[in-house]
Amino acid sequence: MASLRDMVYKISSLLDRSPNKENELCSKLGFSSSDLQRLKYGRLSLTPAQIKSAANIFSVEVSDLINYKNSYSYKGMVHCMSAFSSQEHCDEILDLIDAYIDLKEAAL
């Protein structure tokens, strides 16, 4: 899940720099604005074809999206946590939170 969070952080960063691409991204990926928000928070996965479309929209290589690593990628998303001694610990906690949210959403 950490790699998904990193990839969507990269996509969110690209969107912040090119907000005019938001509609195009939604259109090409078949997303609603709600889907886009879920994507930005790492709550929605992308298929390989969608990753390729996103890379094309932002004129970056697919590898730039899927291999992106950023130890600060959660600062804007996670308001309730203080700094961790290692990124692995942060990833473990966020994976648990994601699993809990998945279970809660499945129960609805």
PDB file of N, CA and C in Angstrom:
ATOM      1  N   MET A   1       0.810  -1.192   0.000  1.00  0.00           N
ATOM      2  CA  MET A   1       0.000   0.000   0.000  1.00  0.00           C
ATOM      3  C   MET A   1       0.857   1.260   0.000  1.00  0.00           C
ATOM      4  N   ALA A   2       2.057   1.150   0.560  1.00  0.00           N
ATOM      5  CA  ALA A   2       2.930   2.329   0.603  1.00  0.00           C
ATOM      6  C   ALA A   2       3.247   2.807  -0.808  1.00  0.00           C
ATOM      7  N   SER A   3       3.460   1.867  -1.719  1.00  0.00           N
ATOM      8  CA  SER A   3       3.781   2.269  -3.092  1.00  0.00           C
ATOM      9  C   SER A   3       2.578   2.948  -3.751  1.00  0.00           C
ATOM     10  N   LEU A   4       1.363   2.524  -3.416  1.00  0.00           N
ATOM     11  CA  LEU A   4       0.164   3.196  -3.926  1.00  0.00           C
ATOM     12  C   LEU A   4       0.111   4.623  -3.383  1.00  0.00           C
ATOM     13  N   ARG A   5       0.355   4.784  -2.093  1.00  0.00           N
ATOM     14  CA  ARG A   5       0.341   6.128  -1.505  1.00  0.00           C
ATOM     15  C   ARG A   5       1.391   7.016  -2.164  1.00  0.00           C
ATOM     16  N   ASP A   6       2.580   6.472  -2.409  1.00  0.00           N
ATOM     17  CA  ASP A   6       3.627   7.264  -3.063  1.00  0.00           C
ATOM     18  C   ASP A   6       3.215   7.661  -4.472  1.00  0.00           C
ATOM     19  N   MET A   7       2.638   6.716  -5.217  1.00  0.00           N
ATOM     20  CA  MET A   7       2.241   7.010  -6.587  1.00  0.00           C
ATOM     21  C   MET A   7       1.147   8.078  -6.625  1.00  0.00           C
ATOM     22  N   VAL A   8       0.153   7.955  -5.771  1.00  0.00           N
ATOM     23  CA  VAL A   8      -0.923   8.949  -5.809  1.00  0.00           C
ATOM     24  C   VAL A   8      -0.451  10.292  -5.268  1.00  0.00           C
ATOM     25  N   TYR A   9       0.548  10.278  -4.384  1.00  0.00           N
ATOM     26  CA  TYR A   9       1.130  11.548  -3.959  1.00  0.00           C
ATOM     27  C   TYR A   9       1.790  12.240  -5.149  1.00  0.00           C
ATOM     28  N   LYS A  10       2.486  11.463  -5.971  1.00  0.00           N
ATOM     29  CA  LYS A  10       3.117  12.024  -7.166  1.00  0.00           C
ATOM     30  C   LYS A  10       2.049  12.587  -8.107  1.00  0.00           C
ATOM     31  N   ILE A  11       0.976  11.835  -8.324  1.00  0.00           N
ATOM     32  CA  ILE A  11      -0.114  12.307  -9.192  1.00  0.00           C
ATOM     33  C   ILE A  11      -0.739  13.576  -8.608  1.00  0.00           C
ATOM     34  N   SER A  12      -0.959  13.589  -7.291  1.00  0.00           N
ATOM     35  CA  SER A  12      -1.515  14.785  -6.649  1.00  0.00           C
ATOM     36  C   SER A  12      -0.594  15.985  -6.813  1.00  0.00           C
ATOM     37  N   SER A  13       0.701  15.753  -6.692  1.00  0.00           N
ATOM     38  CA  SER A  13       1.676  16.830  -6.880  1.00  0.00           C
ATOM     39  C   SER A  13       1.626  17.364  -8.302  1.00  0.00           C
ATOM     40  N   LEU A  14       1.502  16.454  -9.266  1.00  0.00           N
ATOM     41  CA  LEU A  14       1.398  16.875 -10.669  1.00  0.00           C
ATOM     42  C   LEU A  14       0.111  17.653 -10.899  1.00  0.00           C
ATOM     43  N   LEU A  15      -0.971  17.232 -10.258  1.00  0.00           N
ATOM     44  CA  LEU A  15      -2.238  17.961 -10.375  1.00  0.00           C
ATOM     45  C   LEU A  15      -2.149  19.345  -9.738  1.00  0.00           C
ATOM     46  N   ASP A  16      -1.439  19.445  -8.627  1.00  0.00           N
ATOM     47  CA  ASP A  16      -1.280  20.755  -7.976  1.00  0.00           C
ATOM     48  C   ASP A  16      -0.562  21.732  -8.899  1.00  0.00           C
ATOM     49  N   ARG A  17       0.378  21.196  -9.687  1.00  0.00           N
ATOM     50  CA  ARG A  17       1.119  22.056 -10.618  1.00  0.00           C
ATOM     51  C   ARG A  17       0.344  22.328 -11.898  1.00  0.00           C
ATOM     52  N   SER A  18      -0.620  21.470 -12.208  1.00  0.00           N
ATOM     53  CA  SER A  18      -1.423  21.623 -13.430  1.00  0.00           C
ATOM     54  C   SER A  18      -2.888  21.348 -13.133  1.00  0.00           C
ATOM     55  N   PRO A  19      -3.539  22.208 -12.359  1.00  0.00           N
ATOM     56  CA  PRO A  19      -4.933  21.952 -11.979  1.00  0.00           C
ATOM     57  C   PRO A  19      -5.883  21.870 -13.170  1.00  0.00           C
ATOM     58  N   ASN A  20      -5.493  22.443 -14.290  1.00  0.00           N
ATOM     59  CA  ASN A  20      -6.336  22.371 -15.486  1.00  0.00           C
ATOM     60  C   ASN A  20      -6.403  20.950 -16.052  1.00  0.00           C
ATOM     61  N   LYS A  21      -5.554  20.056 -15.565  1.00  0.00           N
ATOM     62  CA  LYS A  21      -5.548  18.665 -16.043  1.00  0.00           C
ATOM     63  C   LYS A  21      -6.532  17.776 -15.275  1.00  0.00           C
ATOM     64  N   GLU A  22      -7.145  18.314 -14.234  1.00  0.00           N
ATOM     65  CA  GLU A  22      -8.034  17.516 -13.393  1.00  0.00           C
ATOM     66  C   GLU A  22      -9.201  16.921 -14.183  1.00  0.00           C
ATOM     67  N   ASN A  23      -9.874  17.735 -14.988  1.00  0.00           N
ATOM     68  CA  ASN A  23     -11.001  17.237 -15.785  1.00  0.00           C
ATOM     69  C   ASN A  23     -10.555  16.205 -16.799  1.00  0.00           C
ATOM     70  N   GLU A  24      -9.415  16.451 -17.432  1.00  0.00           N
ATOM     71  CA  GLU A  24      -8.886  15.498 -18.410  1.00  0.00           C
ATOM     72  C   GLU A  24      -8.562  14.169 -17.731  1.00  0.00           C
ATOM     73  N   LEU A  25      -7.946  14.238 -16.549  1.00  0.00           N
ATOM     74  CA  LEU A  25      -7.609  13.013 -15.822  1.00  0.00           C
ATOM     75  C   LEU A  25      -8.878  12.235 -15.476  1.00  0.00           C
ATOM     76  N   CYS A  26      -9.880  12.921 -14.954  1.00  0.00           N
ATOM     77  CA  CYS A  26     -11.151  12.249 -14.621  1.00  0.00           C
ATOM     78  C   CYS A  26     -11.776  11.622 -15.864  1.00  0.00           C
ATOM     79  N   SER A  27     -11.770  12.354 -16.948  1.00  0.00           N
ATOM     80  CA  SER A  27     -12.366  11.857 -18.188  1.00  0.00           C
ATOM     81  C   SER A  27     -11.640  10.615 -18.706  1.00  0.00           C
ATOM     82  N   LYS A  28     -10.323  10.686 -18.766  1.00  0.00           N
ATOM     83  CA  LYS A  28      -9.539   9.555 -19.308  1.00  0.00           C
ATOM     84  C   LYS A  28      -9.589   8.326 -18.410  1.00  0.00           C
ATOM     85  N   LEU A  29      -9.692   8.554 -17.094  1.00  0.00           N
ATOM     86  CA  LEU A  29      -9.715   7.424 -16.166  1.00  0.00           C
ATOM     87  C   LEU A  29     -11.128   6.945 -15.861  1.00  0.00           C
ATOM     88  N   GLY A  30     -12.133   7.705 -16.336  1.00  0.00           N
ATOM     89  CA  GLY A  30     -13.520   7.340 -16.050  1.00  0.00           C
ATOM     90  C   GLY A  30     -13.877   7.587 -14.598  1.00  0.00           C
ATOM     91  N   PHE A  31     -13.310   8.649 -14.008  1.00  0.00           N
ATOM     92  CA  PHE A  31     -13.509   8.965 -12.603  1.00  0.00           C
ATOM     93  C   PHE A  31     -14.494  10.111 -12.433  1.00  0.00           C
ATOM     94  N   SER A  32     -15.240  10.045 -11.351  1.00  0.00           N
ATOM     95  CA  SER A  32     -16.026  11.197 -10.909  1.00  0.00           C
ATOM     96  C   SER A  32     -15.103  12.057 -10.043  1.00  0.00           C
ATOM     97  N   SER A  33     -15.577  13.230  -9.646  1.00  0.00           N
ATOM     98  CA  SER A  33     -14.757  14.071  -8.760  1.00  0.00           C
ATOM     99  C   SER A  33     -14.564  13.375  -7.408  1.00  0.00           C
ATOM    100  N   SER A  34     -15.552  12.597  -6.989  1.00  0.00           N
ATOM    101  CA  SER A  34     -15.435  11.824  -5.749  1.00  0.00           C
ATOM    102  C   SER A  34     -14.346  10.755  -5.887  1.00  0.00           C
ATOM    103  N   ASP A  35     -14.310  10.088  -7.035  1.00  0.00           N
ATOM    104  CA  ASP A  35     -13.268   9.088  -7.291  1.00  0.00           C
ATOM    105  C   ASP A  35     -11.888   9.736  -7.240  1.00  0.00           C
ATOM    106  N   LEU A  36     -11.784  10.927  -7.802  1.00  0.00           N
ATOM    107  CA  LEU A  36     -10.500  11.627  -7.814  1.00  0.00           C
ATOM    108  C   LEU A  36     -10.052  11.939  -6.388  1.00  0.00           C
ATOM    109  N   GLN A  37     -10.977  12.360  -5.551  1.00  0.00           N
ATOM    110  CA  GLN A  37     -10.623  12.623  -4.154  1.00  0.00           C
ATOM    111  C   GLN A  37     -10.159  11.348  -3.457  1.00  0.00           C
ATOM    112  N   ARG A  38     -10.833  10.253  -3.719  1.00  0.00           N
ATOM    113  CA  ARG A  38     -10.413   8.968  -3.134  1.00  0.00           C
ATOM    114  C   ARG A  38      -9.028   8.597  -3.625  1.00  0.00           C
ATOM    115  N   LEU A  39      -8.759   8.831  -4.903  1.00  0.00           N
ATOM    116  CA  LEU A  39      -7.432   8.552  -5.459  1.00  0.00           C
ATOM    117  C   LEU A  39      -6.367   9.381  -4.757  1.00  0.00           C
ATOM    118  N   LYS A  40      -6.650  10.672  -4.578  1.00  0.00           N
ATOM    119  CA  LYS A  40      -5.673  11.573  -3.955  1.00  0.00           C
ATOM    120  C   LYS A  40      -5.303  11.149  -2.542  1.00  0.00           C
ATOM    121  N   TYR A  41      -6.206  10.458  -1.868  1.00  0.00           N
ATOM    122  CA  TYR A  41      -5.927  10.005  -0.509  1.00  0.00           C
ATOM    123  C   TYR A  41      -5.515   8.533  -0.459  1.00  0.00           C
ATOM    124  N   GLY A  42      -5.201   7.973  -1.603  1.00  0.00           N
ATOM    125  CA  GLY A  42      -4.727   6.598  -1.635  1.00  0.00           C
ATOM    126  C   GLY A  42      -5.804   5.577  -1.350  1.00  0.00           C
ATOM    127  N   ARG A  43      -7.058   5.942  -1.564  1.00  0.00           N
ATOM    128  CA  ARG A  43      -8.179   5.054  -1.289  1.00  0.00           C
ATOM    129  C   ARG A  43      -8.725   4.402  -2.545  1.00  0.00           C
ATOM    130  N   LEU A  44      -8.082   4.646  -3.678  1.00  0.00           N
ATOM    131  CA  LEU A  44      -8.545   4.086  -4.939  1.00  0.00           C
ATOM    132  C   LEU A  44      -7.321   3.702  -5.757  1.00  0.00           C
ATOM    133  N   SER A  45      -7.282   2.461  -6.167  1.00  0.00           N
ATOM    134  CA  SER A  45      -6.155   1.970  -6.964  1.00  0.00           C
ATOM    135  C   SER A  45      -6.372   2.274  -8.438  1.00  0.00           C
ATOM    136  N   LEU A  46      -5.287   2.222  -9.176  1.00  0.00           N
ATOM    137  CA  LEU A  46      -5.344   2.407 -10.628  1.00  0.00           C
ATOM    138  C   LEU A  46      -4.939   1.117 -11.319  1.00  0.00           C
ATOM    139  N   THR A  47      -5.566   0.851 -12.440  1.00  0.00           N
ATOM    140  CA  THR A  47      -5.160  -0.280 -13.269  1.00  0.00           C
ATOM    141  C   THR A  47      -3.900   0.123 -14.033  1.00  0.00           C
ATOM    142  N   PRO A  48      -3.175  -0.837 -14.575  1.00  0.00           N
ATOM    143  CA  PRO A  48      -2.009  -0.487 -15.397  1.00  0.00           C
ATOM    144  C   PRO A  48      -2.366   0.459 -16.549  1.00  0.00           C
ATOM    145  N   ALA A  49      -3.510   0.257 -17.181  1.00  0.00           N
ATOM    146  CA  ALA A  49      -3.929   1.142 -18.277  1.00  0.00           C
ATOM    147  C   ALA A  49      -4.195   2.558 -17.761  1.00  0.00           C
ATOM    148  N   GLN A  50      -4.783   2.678 -16.576  1.00  0.00           N
ATOM    149  CA  GLN A  50      -5.038   4.002 -16.002  1.00  0.00           C
ATOM    150  C   GLN A  50      -3.737   4.703 -15.618  1.00  0.00           C
ATOM    151  N   ILE A  51      -2.783   3.941 -15.115  1.00  0.00           N
ATOM    152  CA  ILE A  51      -1.472   4.517 -14.787  1.00  0.00           C
ATOM    153  C   ILE A  51      -0.815   5.057 -16.050  1.00  0.00           C
ATOM    154  N   LYS A  52      -0.900   4.295 -17.127  1.00  0.00           N
ATOM    155  CA  LYS A  52      -0.327   4.740 -18.392  1.00  0.00           C
ATOM    156  C   LYS A  52      -1.028   6.010 -18.893  1.00  0.00           C
ATOM    157  N   SER A  53      -2.352   6.051 -18.774  1.00  0.00           N
ATOM    158  CA  SER A  53      -3.101   7.252 -19.175  1.00  0.00           C
ATOM    159  C   SER A  53      -2.689   8.456 -18.346  1.00  0.00           C
ATOM    160  N   ALA A  54      -2.549   8.267 -17.041  1.00  0.00           N
ATOM    161  CA  ALA A  54      -2.139   9.370 -16.164  1.00  0.00           C
ATOM    162  C   ALA A  54      -0.750   9.861 -16.539  1.00  0.00           C
ATOM    163  N   ALA A  55       0.158   8.940 -16.817  1.00  0.00           N
ATOM    164  CA  ALA A  55       1.516   9.322 -17.230  1.00  0.00           C
ATOM    165  C   ALA A  55       1.471  10.137 -18.523  1.00  0.00           C
ATOM    166  N   ASN A  56       0.631   9.713 -19.463  1.00  0.00           N
ATOM    167  CA  ASN A  56       0.503  10.441 -20.733  1.00  0.00           C
ATOM    168  C   ASN A  56      -0.056  11.845 -20.524  1.00  0.00           C
ATOM    169  N   ILE A  57      -1.033  11.971 -19.663  1.00  0.00           N
ATOM    170  CA  ILE A  57      -1.653  13.273 -19.400  1.00  0.00           C
ATOM    171  C   ILE A  57      -0.617  14.261 -18.861  1.00  0.00           C
ATOM    172  N   PHE A  58       0.266  13.777 -17.985  1.00  0.00           N
ATOM    173  CA  PHE A  58       1.259  14.657 -17.370  1.00  0.00           C
ATOM    174  C   PHE A  58       2.604  14.651 -18.093  1.00  0.00           C
ATOM    175  N   SER A  59       2.679  13.917 -19.200  1.00  0.00           N
ATOM    176  CA  SER A  59       3.905  13.829 -19.998  1.00  0.00           C
ATOM    177  C   SER A  59       5.101  13.367 -19.160  1.00  0.00           C
ATOM    178  N   VAL A  60       4.867  12.312 -18.389  1.00  0.00           N
ATOM    179  CA  VAL A  60       5.939  11.686 -17.614  1.00  0.00           C
ATOM    180  C   VAL A  60       5.982  10.209 -17.972  1.00  0.00           C
ATOM    181  N   GLU A  61       7.064   9.571 -17.630  1.00  0.00           N
ATOM    182  CA  GLU A  61       7.184   8.130 -17.844  1.00  0.00           C
ATOM    183  C   GLU A  61       6.348   7.382 -16.801  1.00  0.00           C
ATOM    184  N   VAL A  62       5.824   6.235 -17.185  1.00  0.00           N
ATOM    185  CA  VAL A  62       5.079   5.394 -16.237  1.00  0.00           C
ATOM    186  C   VAL A  62       5.964   5.092 -15.035  1.00  0.00           C
ATOM    187  N   SER A  63       7.231   4.824 -15.280  1.00  0.00           N
ATOM    188  CA  SER A  63       8.158   4.505 -14.184  1.00  0.00           C
ATOM    189  C   SER A  63       8.296   5.667 -13.201  1.00  0.00           C
ATOM    190  N   ASP A  64       8.122   6.910 -13.681  1.00  0.00           N
ATOM    191  CA  ASP A  64       8.170   8.067 -12.780  1.00  0.00           C
ATOM    192  C   ASP A  64       7.027   8.023 -11.767  1.00  0.00           C
ATOM    193  N   LEU A  65       5.919   7.443 -12.164  1.00  0.00           N
ATOM    194  CA  LEU A  65       4.776   7.328 -11.255  1.00  0.00           C
ATOM    195  C   LEU A  65       4.915   6.121 -10.330  1.00  0.00           C
ATOM    196  N   ILE A  66       5.231   4.974 -10.903  1.00  0.00           N
ATOM    197  CA  ILE A  66       5.206   3.753 -10.083  1.00  0.00           C
ATOM    198  C   ILE A  66       6.448   3.571  -9.215  1.00  0.00           C
ATOM    199  N   ASN A  67       7.533   4.248  -9.539  1.00  0.00           N
ATOM    200  CA  ASN A  67       8.753   4.110  -8.747  1.00  0.00           C
ATOM    201  C   ASN A  67       9.009   5.291  -7.825  1.00  0.00           C
ATOM    202  N   TYR A  68       8.077   6.213  -7.773  1.00  0.00           N
ATOM    203  CA  TYR A  68       8.274   7.416  -6.963  1.00  0.00           C
ATOM    204  C   TYR A  68       8.301   7.060  -5.478  1.00  0.00           C
ATOM    205  N   LYS A  69       9.287   7.571  -4.779  1.00  0.00           N
ATOM    206  CA  LYS A  69       9.399   7.373  -3.328  1.00  0.00           C
ATOM    207  C   LYS A  69       9.605   8.726  -2.679  1.00  0.00           C
ATOM    208  N   ASN A  70       8.804   8.997  -1.670  1.00  0.00           N
ATOM    209  CA  ASN A  70       8.907  10.271  -0.976  1.00  0.00           C
ATOM    210  C   ASN A  70       8.592  10.050   0.489  1.00  0.00           C
ATOM    211  N   SER A  71       9.574  10.233   1.339  1.00  0.00           N
ATOM    212  CA  SER A  71       9.368  10.000   2.770  1.00  0.00           C
ATOM    213  C   SER A  71       8.489  11.072   3.403  1.00  0.00           C
ATOM    214  N   TYR A  72       8.251  12.177   2.696  1.00  0.00           N
ATOM    215  CA  TYR A  72       7.407  13.245   3.229  1.00  0.00           C
ATOM    216  C   TYR A  72       6.009  13.238   2.614  1.00  0.00           C
ATOM    217  N   SER A  73       5.682  12.190   1.893  1.00  0.00           N
ATOM    218  CA  SER A  73       4.448  12.194   1.112  1.00  0.00           C
ATOM    219  C   SER A  73       3.179  12.177   1.948  1.00  0.00           C
ATOM    220  N   TYR A  74       3.276  11.936   3.243  1.00  0.00           N
ATOM    221  CA  TYR A  74       2.067  11.831   4.052  1.00  0.00           C
ATOM    222  C   TYR A  74       1.806  13.068   4.899  1.00  0.00           C
ATOM    223  N   LYS A  75       2.718  14.014   4.887  1.00  0.00           N
ATOM    224  CA  LYS A  75       2.568  15.178   5.762  1.00  0.00           C
ATOM    225  C   LYS A  75       1.271  15.930   5.510  1.00  0.00           C
ATOM    226  N   GLY A  76       0.868  16.078   4.258  1.00  0.00           N
ATOM    227  CA  GLY A  76      -0.363  16.791   3.963  1.00  0.00           C
ATOM    228  C   GLY A  76      -1.606  15.965   4.162  1.00  0.00           C
ATOM    229  N   MET A  77      -1.460  14.648   4.270  1.00  0.00           N
ATOM    230  CA  MET A  77      -2.616  13.768   4.371  1.00  0.00           C
ATOM    231  C   MET A  77      -2.914  13.336   5.797  1.00  0.00           C
ATOM    232  N   VAL A  78      -1.892  13.194   6.615  1.00  0.00           N
ATOM    233  CA  VAL A  78      -2.046  12.620   7.941  1.00  0.00           C
ATOM    234  C   VAL A  78      -1.824  13.716   8.975  1.00  0.00           C
ATOM    235  N   HIS A  79      -2.905  14.176   9.573  1.00  0.00           N
ATOM    236  CA  HIS A  79      -2.826  15.293  10.503  1.00  0.00           C
ATOM    237  C   HIS A  79      -2.714  14.840  11.955  1.00  0.00           C
ATOM    238  N   CYS A  80      -2.997  13.582  12.227  1.00  0.00           N
ATOM    239  CA  CYS A  80      -3.089  13.137  13.607  1.00  0.00           C
ATOM    240  C   CYS A  80      -1.830  12.434  14.104  1.00  0.00           C
ATOM    241  N   MET A  81      -0.805  12.365  13.273  1.00  0.00           N
ATOM    242  CA  MET A  81       0.375  11.607  13.670  1.00  0.00           C
ATOM    243  C   MET A  81       1.593  12.520  13.746  1.00  0.00           C
ATOM    244  N   SER A  82       2.444  12.227  14.724  1.00  0.00           N
ATOM    245  CA  SER A  82       3.712  12.942  14.807  1.00  0.00           C
ATOM    246  C   SER A  82       4.741  12.177  13.983  1.00  0.00           C
ATOM    247  N   ALA A  83       5.946  12.698  13.940  1.00  0.00           N
ATOM    248  CA  ALA A  83       6.996  12.091  13.122  1.00  0.00           C
ATOM    249  C   ALA A  83       7.342  10.683  13.621  1.00  0.00           C
ATOM    250  N   PHE A  84       7.689   9.818  12.693  1.00  0.00           N
ATOM    251  CA  PHE A  84       8.118   8.466  13.012  1.00  0.00           C
ATOM    252  C   PHE A  84       9.633   8.384  12.895  1.00  0.00           C
ATOM    253  N   SER A  85      10.224   7.435  13.613  1.00  0.00           N
ATOM    254  CA  SER A  85      11.674   7.268  13.541  1.00  0.00           C
ATOM    255  C   SER A  85      12.097   6.668  12.206  1.00  0.00           C
ATOM    256  N   SER A  86      11.190   5.981  11.542  1.00  0.00           N
ATOM    257  CA  SER A  86      11.501   5.430  10.216  1.00  0.00           C
ATOM    258  C   SER A  86      10.247   5.443   9.357  1.00  0.00           C
ATOM    259  N   GLN A  87      10.437   5.556   8.067  1.00  0.00           N
ATOM    260  CA  GLN A  87       9.305   5.554   7.148  1.00  0.00           C
ATOM    261  C   GLN A  87       8.566   4.226   7.180  1.00  0.00           C
ATOM    262  N   GLU A  88       9.283   3.132   7.446  1.00  0.00           N
ATOM    263  CA  GLU A  88       8.643   1.814   7.504  1.00  0.00           C
ATOM    264  C   GLU A  88       7.576   1.773   8.600  1.00  0.00           C
ATOM    265  N   HIS A  89       7.864   2.401   9.749  1.00  0.00           N
ATOM    266  CA  HIS A  89       6.873   2.426  10.829  1.00  0.00           C
ATOM    267  C   HIS A  89       5.637   3.213  10.415  1.00  0.00           C
ATOM    268  N   CYS A  90       5.851   4.329   9.757  1.00  0.00           N
ATOM    269  CA  CYS A  90       4.728   5.121   9.261  1.00  0.00           C
ATOM    270  C   CYS A  90       3.900   4.303   8.274  1.00  0.00           C
ATOM    271  N   ASP A  91       4.576   3.617   7.352  1.00  0.00           N
ATOM    272  CA  ASP A  91       3.878   2.798   6.360  1.00  0.00           C
ATOM    273  C   ASP A  91       3.061   1.695   7.022  1.00  0.00           C
ATOM    274  N   GLU A  92       3.610   1.069   8.071  1.00  0.00           N
ATOM    275  CA  GLU A  92       2.884   0.006   8.770  1.00  0.00           C
ATOM    276  C   GLU A  92       1.596   0.537   9.393  1.00  0.00           C
ATOM    277  N   ILE A  93       1.680   1.693  10.042  1.00  0.00           N
ATOM    278  CA  ILE A  93       0.497   2.287  10.667  1.00  0.00           C
ATOM    279  C   ILE A  93      -0.532   2.670   9.606  1.00  0.00           C
ATOM    280  N   LEU A  94      -0.063   3.291   8.529  1.00  0.00           N
ATOM    281  CA  LEU A  94      -0.998   3.695   7.471  1.00  0.00           C
ATOM    282  C   LEU A  94      -1.620   2.476   6.786  1.00  0.00           C
ATOM    283  N   ASP A  95      -0.882   1.380   6.666  1.00  0.00           N
ATOM    284  CA  ASP A  95      -1.446   0.152   6.108  1.00  0.00           C
ATOM    285  C   ASP A  95      -2.567  -0.379   7.002  1.00  0.00           C
ATOM    286  N   LEU A  96      -2.370  -0.315   8.319  1.00  0.00           N
ATOM    287  CA  LEU A  96      -3.412  -0.747   9.252  1.00  0.00           C
ATOM    288  C   LEU A  96      -4.650   0.147   9.141  1.00  0.00           C
ATOM    289  N   ILE A  97      -4.428   1.442   9.044  1.00  0.00           N
ATOM    290  CA  ILE A  97      -5.548   2.377   8.890  1.00  0.00           C
ATOM    291  C   ILE A  97      -6.292   2.082   7.591  1.00  0.00           C
ATOM    292  N   ASP A  98      -5.544   1.865   6.494  1.00  0.00           N
ATOM    293  CA  ASP A  98      -6.176   1.549   5.216  1.00  0.00           C
ATOM    294  C   ASP A  98      -6.992   0.264   5.297  1.00  0.00           C
ATOM    295  N   ALA A  99      -6.448  -0.761   5.947  1.00  0.00           N
ATOM    296  CA  ALA A  99      -7.159  -2.028   6.088  1.00  0.00           C
ATOM    297  C   ALA A  99      -8.457  -1.823   6.881  1.00  0.00           C
ATOM    298  N   TYR A 100      -8.397  -1.035   7.941  1.00  0.00           N
ATOM    299  CA  TYR A 100      -9.591  -0.738   8.736  1.00  0.00           C
ATOM    300  C   TYR A 100     -10.640  -0.012   7.888  1.00  0.00           C
ATOM    301  N   ILE A 101     -10.219   0.987   7.138  1.00  0.00           N
ATOM    302  CA  ILE A 101     -11.159   1.721   6.295  1.00  0.00           C
ATOM    303  C   ILE A 101     -11.777   0.804   5.250  1.00  0.00           C
ATOM    304  N   ASP A 102     -10.965  -0.071   4.659  1.00  0.00           N
ATOM    305  CA  ASP A 102     -11.496  -1.031   3.687  1.00  0.00           C
ATOM    306  C   ASP A 102     -12.584  -1.907   4.319  1.00  0.00           C
ATOM    307  N   LEU A 103     -12.335  -2.374   5.535  1.00  0.00           N
ATOM    308  CA  LEU A 103     -13.333  -3.212   6.217  1.00  0.00           C
ATOM    309  C   LEU A 103     -14.610  -2.422   6.512  1.00  0.00           C
ATOM    310  N   LYS A 104     -14.463  -1.187   6.970  1.00  0.00           N
ATOM    311  CA  LYS A 104     -15.633  -0.363   7.269  1.00  0.00           C
ATOM    312  C   LYS A 104     -16.430  -0.079   5.998  1.00  0.00           C
ATOM    313  N   GLU A 105     -15.741   0.227   4.899  1.00  0.00           N
ATOM    314  CA  GLU A 105     -16.445   0.501   3.645  1.00  0.00           C
ATOM    315  C   GLU A 105     -17.128  -0.745   3.113  1.00  0.00           C
ATOM    316  N   ALA A 106     -16.530  -1.901   3.306  1.00  0.00           N
ATOM    317  CA  ALA A 106     -17.125  -3.149   2.838  1.00  0.00           C
ATOM    318  C   ALA A 106     -18.403  -3.468   3.611  1.00  0.00           C
ATOM    319  N   ALA A 107     -18.467  -3.033   4.869  1.00  0.00           N
ATOM    320  CA  ALA A 107     -19.638  -3.304   5.706  1.00  0.00           C
ATOM    321  C   ALA A 107     -20.822  -2.415   5.361  1.00  0.00           C
ATOM    322  N   LEU A 108     -20.565  -1.338   4.645  1.00  0.00           N
ATOM    323  CA  LEU A 108     -21.659  -0.398   4.333  1.00  0.00           C
ATOM    324  C   LEU A 108     -22.571  -0.911   3.267  1.00  0.00           C
TER     325      LEU A 108
END
